[in-house]
PDB file of C-alpha atoms in Angstrom:
ATOM      1  CA  ARG A 290      -0.280   0.067  -0.001  1.00  0.00           C
ATOM      2  CA  ARG A 291       1.260   3.494  -1.109  1.00  0.00           C
ATOM      3  CA  GLN A 292       1.505   6.482   1.133  1.00  0.00           C
ATOM      4  CA  ARG A 293      -0.913   9.089  -0.109  1.00  0.00           C
ATOM      5  CA  GLN A 294       0.395  12.128   1.739  1.00  0.00           C
ATOM      6  CA  MET A 295       3.563  13.110   3.553  1.00  0.00           C
ATOM      7  CA  CYS A 296       4.529  15.913   6.074  1.00  0.00           C
ATOM      8  CA  ILE A 297       7.683  17.187   6.330  1.00  0.00           C
ATOM      9  CA  ARG A 298       8.190  18.743   9.553  1.00  0.00           C
ATOM     10  CA  ASP A 299      10.062  21.913   8.031  1.00  0.00           C
ATOM     11  CA  SER A 300       8.901  25.008   6.947  1.00  0.00           C
ATOM     12  CA  ILE A 301       9.016  26.287   3.350  1.00  0.00           C
ATOM     13  CA  SER A 302       7.801  29.616   4.320  1.00  0.00           C
ATOM     14  CA  ALA A 303       9.414  32.904   2.801  1.00  0.00           C
ATOM     15  CA  GLY A 304       9.988  33.830   6.350  1.00  0.00           C
ATOM     16  CA  THR A 305      12.722  30.883   6.638  1.00  0.00           C
ATOM     17  CA  HIS A 306      13.597  30.894   2.875  1.00  0.00           C
ATOM     18  CA  PRO A 307      13.016  34.047   1.190  1.00  0.00           C
ATOM     19  CA  GLY A 308      14.349  32.841  -1.885  1.00  0.00           C
ATOM     20  CA  LEU A 309      13.075  28.903  -2.626  1.00  0.00           C
ATOM     21  CA  THR A 310      13.057  26.409  -5.725  1.00  0.00           C
ATOM     22  CA  VAL A 311      10.969  23.703  -5.734  1.00  0.00           C
ATOM     23  CA  ILE A 312      11.161  21.113  -8.390  1.00  0.00           C
ATOM     24  CA  ALA A 313       8.626  18.130  -8.669  1.00  0.00           C
ATOM     25  CA  VAL A 314       7.982  15.184 -11.287  1.00  0.00           C
ATOM     26  CA  TYR A 315       4.309  13.987 -10.793  1.00  0.00           C
ATOM     27  CA  LEU A 316       1.412  12.318 -12.621  1.00  0.00           C
ATOM     28  CA  PRO A 317      -2.388  13.846 -12.013  1.00  0.00           C
ATOM     29  CA  ASN A 318      -4.867  11.055 -12.542  1.00  0.00           C
ATOM     30  CA  ILE A 319      -7.917  13.398 -12.974  1.00  0.00           C
ATOM     31  CA  ASN A 320      -8.428  17.359 -13.669  1.00  0.00           C
ATOM     32  CA  ASN A 321      -8.799  19.334 -10.637  1.00  0.00           C
ATOM     33  CA  ALA A 322      -6.631  16.936  -9.300  1.00  0.00           C
ATOM     34  CA  GLY A 323      -5.465  18.829  -6.032  1.00  0.00           C
ATOM     35  CA  GLY A 324      -2.447  20.110  -4.502  1.00  0.00           C
ATOM     36  CA  VAL A 325       1.166  18.125  -5.276  1.00  0.00           C
ATOM     37  CA  TRP A 326       2.902  20.030  -2.608  1.00  0.00           C
ATOM     38  CA  GLY A 327       3.324  23.136  -0.693  1.00  0.00           C
ATOM     39  CA  GLU A 328       1.804  24.525   2.994  1.00  0.00           C
ATOM     40  CA  ASP A 329      -1.341  26.678   3.855  1.00  0.00           C
ATOM     41  CA  ASP A 330      -2.982  27.718   6.537  1.00  0.00           C
ATOM     42  CA  ASN A 331      -5.522  29.834   4.550  1.00  0.00           C
ATOM     43  CA  GLY A 332      -3.197  32.663   3.927  1.00  0.00           C
ATOM     44  CA  TRP A 333      -1.862  31.815   0.463  1.00  0.00           C
ATOM     45  CA  ASP A 334       1.028  30.260   1.500  1.00  0.00           C
ATOM     46  CA  ARG A 335       3.428  28.443  -1.001  1.00  0.00           C
ATOM     47  CA  PHE A 336       2.006  25.680  -2.962  1.00  0.00           C
ATOM     48  CA  ILE A 337       1.049  24.369  -6.606  1.00  0.00           C
ATOM     49  CA  LEU A 338      -2.282  23.379  -7.114  1.00  0.00           C
ATOM     50  CA  ASP A 339      -5.180  22.029  -9.273  1.00  0.00           C
ATOM     51  CA  GLY A 340      -8.194  23.237  -7.613  1.00  0.00           C
ATOM     52  CA  ASN A 341     -11.942  22.487  -8.248  1.00  0.00           C
ATOM     53  CA  THR A 342     -12.950  26.332  -8.948  1.00  0.00           C
ATOM     54  CA  THR A 343     -12.208  27.979 -11.868  1.00  0.00           C
ATOM     55  CA  SER A 344      -9.615  30.312  -9.458  1.00  0.00           C
ATOM     56  CA  LEU A 345      -7.714  27.555  -8.032  1.00  0.00           C
ATOM     57  CA  ASN A 346      -7.278  26.032 -11.347  1.00  0.00           C
ATOM     58  CA  ASN A 347      -3.459  25.205 -12.662  1.00  0.00           C
ATOM     59  CA  MET A 348      -2.560  27.655 -10.053  1.00  0.00           C
ATOM     60  CA  VAL A 349       0.580  28.366  -7.535  1.00  0.00           C
ATOM     61  CA  SER A 350       0.049  30.624  -4.670  1.00  0.00           C
ATOM     62  CA  ASN A 351       1.882  34.181  -4.906  1.00  0.00           C
ATOM     63  CA  GLY A 352       1.319  34.940  -1.328  1.00  0.00           C
ATOM     64  CA  ASN A 353      -1.708  37.313  -1.997  1.00  0.00           C
ATOM     65  CA  GLY A 354      -3.762  35.276  -4.178  1.00  0.00           C
ATOM     66  CA  ALA A 355      -3.425  32.838  -7.072  1.00  0.00           C
ATOM     67  CA  GLU A 356      -1.622  32.639 -10.361  1.00  0.00           C
ATOM     68  CA  THR A 357      -3.953  30.727 -12.200  1.00  0.00           C
ATOM     69  CA  ASN A 358      -4.454  28.775 -15.347  1.00  0.00           C
ATOM     70  CA  ILE A 359      -0.612  28.098 -16.027  1.00  0.00           C
ATOM     71  CA  THR A 360      -0.210  25.871 -18.912  1.00  0.00           C
ATOM     72  CA  GLY A 361       1.024  22.654 -18.735  1.00  0.00           C
ATOM     73  CA  ILE A 362       1.282  22.059 -14.921  1.00  0.00           C
ATOM     74  CA  PHE A 363      -1.320  20.001 -14.883  1.00  0.00           C
ATOM     75  CA  ASN A 364      -2.625  17.592 -17.344  1.00  0.00           C
ATOM     76  CA  ALA A 365      -5.055  14.303 -16.577  1.00  0.00           C
ATOM     77  CA  GLY A 366      -3.138  11.539 -17.487  1.00  0.00           C
ATOM     78  CA  LYS A 367      -0.001  13.174 -18.083  1.00  0.00           C
ATOM     79  CA  PRO A 368       3.573  13.248 -16.222  1.00  0.00           C
ATOM     80  CA  VAL A 369       4.909  16.530 -15.819  1.00  0.00           C
ATOM     81  CA  LEU A 370       8.102  17.985 -14.227  1.00  0.00           C
ATOM     82  CA  THR A 371       7.887  21.370 -13.091  1.00  0.00           C
ATOM     83  CA  SER A 372       9.938  23.803 -11.436  1.00  0.00           C
ATOM     84  CA  VAL A 373       8.579  26.841  -8.918  1.00  0.00           C
ATOM     85  CA  LEU A 374      11.370  29.263  -8.310  1.00  0.00           C
ATOM     86  CA  PHE A 375      10.293  32.080  -5.501  1.00  0.00           C
ATOM     87  CA  GLY A 376      12.284  35.286  -5.708  1.00  0.00           C
ATOM     88  CA  GLU A 377      10.351  37.020  -2.455  1.00  0.00           C
ATOM     89  CA  ASP A 378       9.533  40.997  -2.887  1.00  0.00           C
ATOM     90  CA  ILE A 379      11.827  41.060  -6.525  1.00  0.00           C
ATOM     91  CA  THR A 380       8.997  42.468  -9.116  1.00  0.00           C
ATOM     92  CA  ASN A 381       8.206  39.369 -11.700  1.00  0.00           C
ATOM     93  CA  GLY A 382      11.317  36.991  -9.850  1.00  0.00           C
ATOM     94  CA  SER A 383       9.335  33.887  -9.771  1.00  0.00           C
ATOM     95  CA  SER A 384       8.653  31.717 -12.131  1.00  0.00           C
ATOM     96  CA  VAL A 385       6.964  28.672 -13.164  1.00  0.00           C
ATOM     97  CA  TYR A 386       8.567  25.569 -15.844  1.00  0.00           C
ATOM     98  CA  ALA A 387       6.730  22.782 -16.968  1.00  0.00           C
ATOM     99  CA  ASN A 388       8.990  20.138 -18.848  1.00  0.00           C
ATOM    100  CA  GLY A 389      11.989  22.555 -18.792  1.00  0.00           C
ATOM    101  CA  GLU A 390       9.679  25.515 -20.637  1.00  0.00           C
ATOM    102  CA  LEU A 391       9.065  28.977 -19.077  1.00  0.00           C
ATOM    103  CA  VAL A 392       5.217  28.980 -18.516  1.00  0.00           C
ATOM    104  CA  HIS A 393       4.495  31.863 -16.116  1.00  0.00           C
ATOM    105  CA  THR A 394       6.419  34.407 -14.189  1.00  0.00           C
ATOM    106  CA  PHE A 395       4.993  36.666 -11.483  1.00  0.00           C
ATOM    107  CA  SER A 396       6.078  38.267  -8.091  1.00  0.00           C
ATOM    108  CA  SER A 397       6.061  36.339  -4.982  1.00  0.00           C
ATOM    109  CA  ASP A 398       4.693  38.492  -1.971  1.00  0.00           C
ATOM    110  CA  HIS A 399       4.278  35.909   0.569  1.00  0.00           C
ATOM    111  CA  ALA A 400       3.990  37.149   4.569  1.00  0.00           C
ATOM    112  CA  VAL A 401       6.159  35.576   6.935  1.00  0.00           C
ATOM    113  CA  GLU A 402       5.261  32.773   9.344  1.00  0.00           C
ATOM    114  CA  SER A 403       6.849  29.420  10.670  1.00  0.00           C
ATOM    115  CA  SER A 404       3.264  28.002  11.533  1.00  0.00           C
ATOM    116  CA  ASN A 405       2.927  25.222   9.057  1.00  0.00           C
ATOM    117  CA  ASN A 406       4.583  22.140   7.930  1.00  0.00           C
ATOM    118  CA  PHE A 407       5.664  21.107   4.214  1.00  0.00           C
ATOM    119  CA  GLN A 408       3.429  18.503   2.856  1.00  0.00           C
ATOM    120  CA  ILE A 409       3.858  16.123  -0.294  1.00  0.00           C
ATOM    121  CA  GLY A 410       0.445  14.940  -1.895  1.00  0.00           C
ATOM    122  CA  ALA A 411      -1.883  17.712   0.280  1.00  0.00           C
ATOM    123  CA  ILE A 412      -1.573  21.332   0.834  1.00  0.00           C
ATOM    124  CA  GLY A 413      -2.511  22.254   4.345  1.00  0.00           C
ATOM    125  CA  LEU A 414      -5.751  22.870   5.701  1.00  0.00           C
ATOM    126  CA  ASN A 415      -8.147  23.058   3.185  1.00  0.00           C
ATOM    127  CA  ASN A 416      -7.856  19.040   1.977  1.00  0.00           C
ATOM    128  CA  TYR A 417      -6.519  19.709  -1.284  1.00  0.00           C
ATOM    129  CA  ASN A 418      -5.341  16.106  -1.437  1.00  0.00           C
ATOM    130  CA  PHE A 419      -3.277  14.935  -4.629  1.00  0.00           C
ATOM    131  CA  ASN A 420      -5.199  12.598  -6.730  1.00  0.00           C
ATOM    132  CA  GLY A 421      -2.259  11.089  -8.361  1.00  0.00           C
ATOM    133  CA  ASP A 422       1.196   9.596  -8.208  1.00  0.00           C
ATOM    134  CA  VAL A 423       4.087  11.876  -7.161  1.00  0.00           C
ATOM    135  CA  ALA A 424       7.558  10.392  -8.453  1.00  0.00           C
ATOM    136  CA  GLU A 425       9.943  12.764  -7.028  1.00  0.00           C
ATOM    137  CA  ILE A 426      10.234  16.449  -5.005  1.00  0.00           C
ATOM    138  CA  ILE A 427      13.682  18.427  -4.791  1.00  0.00           C
ATOM    139  CA  VAL A 428      13.607  21.333  -2.238  1.00  0.00           C
ATOM    140  CA  TYR A 429      16.560  24.056  -3.000  1.00  0.00           C
ATOM    141  CA  SER A 430      16.294  26.823   0.062  1.00  0.00           C
ATOM    142  CA  ASP A 431      17.628  29.515  -2.276  1.00  0.00           C
ATOM    143  CA  ILE A 432      16.434  30.350  -5.479  1.00  0.00           C
ATOM    144  CA  LEU A 433      18.076  28.561  -8.682  1.00  0.00           C
ATOM    145  CA  ASN A 434      18.593  31.880 -10.591  1.00  0.00           C
ATOM    146  CA  SER A 435      21.578  30.280 -12.984  1.00  0.00           C
ATOM    147  CA  ASP A 436      19.277  28.317 -15.508  1.00  0.00           C
ATOM    148  CA  SER A 437      22.155  25.802 -16.291  1.00  0.00           C
ATOM    149  CA  LYS A 438      21.733  24.448 -12.586  1.00  0.00           C
ATOM    150  CA  ARG A 439      17.936  24.275 -12.809  1.00  0.00           C
ATOM    151  CA  GLU A 440      18.357  22.689 -16.935  1.00  0.00           C
ATOM    152  CA  LYS A 441      20.900  19.969 -15.355  1.00  0.00           C
ATOM    153  CA  ILE A 442      18.202  18.872 -12.513  1.00  0.00           C
ATOM    154  CA  GLU A 443      15.670  18.886 -14.706  1.00  0.00           C
ATOM    155  CA  SER A 444      17.797  17.081 -17.159  1.00  0.00           C
ATOM    156  CA  TYR A 445      18.566  14.188 -14.759  1.00  0.00           C
ATOM    157  CA  LEU A 446      15.139  13.951 -13.606  1.00  0.00           C
ATOM    158  CA  ALA A 447      13.688  14.094 -17.098  1.00  0.00           C
ATOM    159  CA  ILE A 448      16.153  11.229 -18.231  1.00  0.00           C
ATOM    160  CA  LYS A 449      15.630   9.139 -15.008  1.00  0.00           C
ATOM    161  CA  TYR A 450      11.569   9.155 -15.670  1.00  0.00           C
ATOM    162  CA  GLY A 451      11.278   9.280 -19.521  1.00  0.00           C
ATOM    163  CA  LEU A 452      10.224  12.491 -19.861  1.00  0.00           C
ATOM    164  CA  THR A 453      10.751  14.929 -22.786  1.00  0.00           C
ATOM    165  CA  LEU A 454      11.735  18.493 -21.974  1.00  0.00           C
ATOM    166  CA  ASP A 455      10.926  21.281 -24.171  1.00  0.00           C
ATOM    167  CA  ASN A 456      13.370  22.096 -26.718  1.00  0.00           C
ATOM    168  CA  SER A 457      12.236  24.797 -28.735  1.00  0.00           C
ATOM    169  CA  ALA A 458      15.152  27.254 -27.565  1.00  0.00           C
ATOM    170  CA  GLY A 459      17.700  25.133 -29.530  1.00  0.00           C
ATOM    171  CA  GLY A 460      21.387  25.470 -28.798  1.00  0.00           C
ATOM    172  CA  THR A 461      22.961  24.341 -25.567  1.00  0.00           C
ATOM    173  CA  THR A 462      19.740  25.049 -23.977  1.00  0.00           C
ATOM    174  CA  GLY A 463      17.842  22.596 -26.053  1.00  0.00           C
ATOM    175  CA  ASP A 464      19.085  20.526 -28.884  1.00  0.00           C
TER     176      ASP A 464
END
């Protein structure tokens, strides 16, 4: 029997880690699959979610609300590798990558708090349990500003799990 959720006794809050990178490989089983990872106490903490309403669909929390309808981060029945980079209080200093492609940038303004634990397969108090499989999650307590560091990790995970990364940039970025 597989464990569906895991709670890590550590925080990914902006107060603890103002710069943060979370790289995940997962397979949503259905549309509106729920939360893959995060922490939340109803205060728009850090998480990634495919909720059951338009305002929570294919989204990442920005601290004051939701960055919604982000392309490629939840497709039922298709595995995906996402990288979410949080650069707190930097205009457009946060970004979301899906299978190696930059799909969204945003400004992250999360409140400082330390009351939550990091969860895998769920996010906090709202009972957004993930309906799917989480293969691997890697968390860096800093933002991976260097594309080459992020790309190396994504390439490793893509090879490990048989995923195809975006190759549209060509050259050293994508050939």
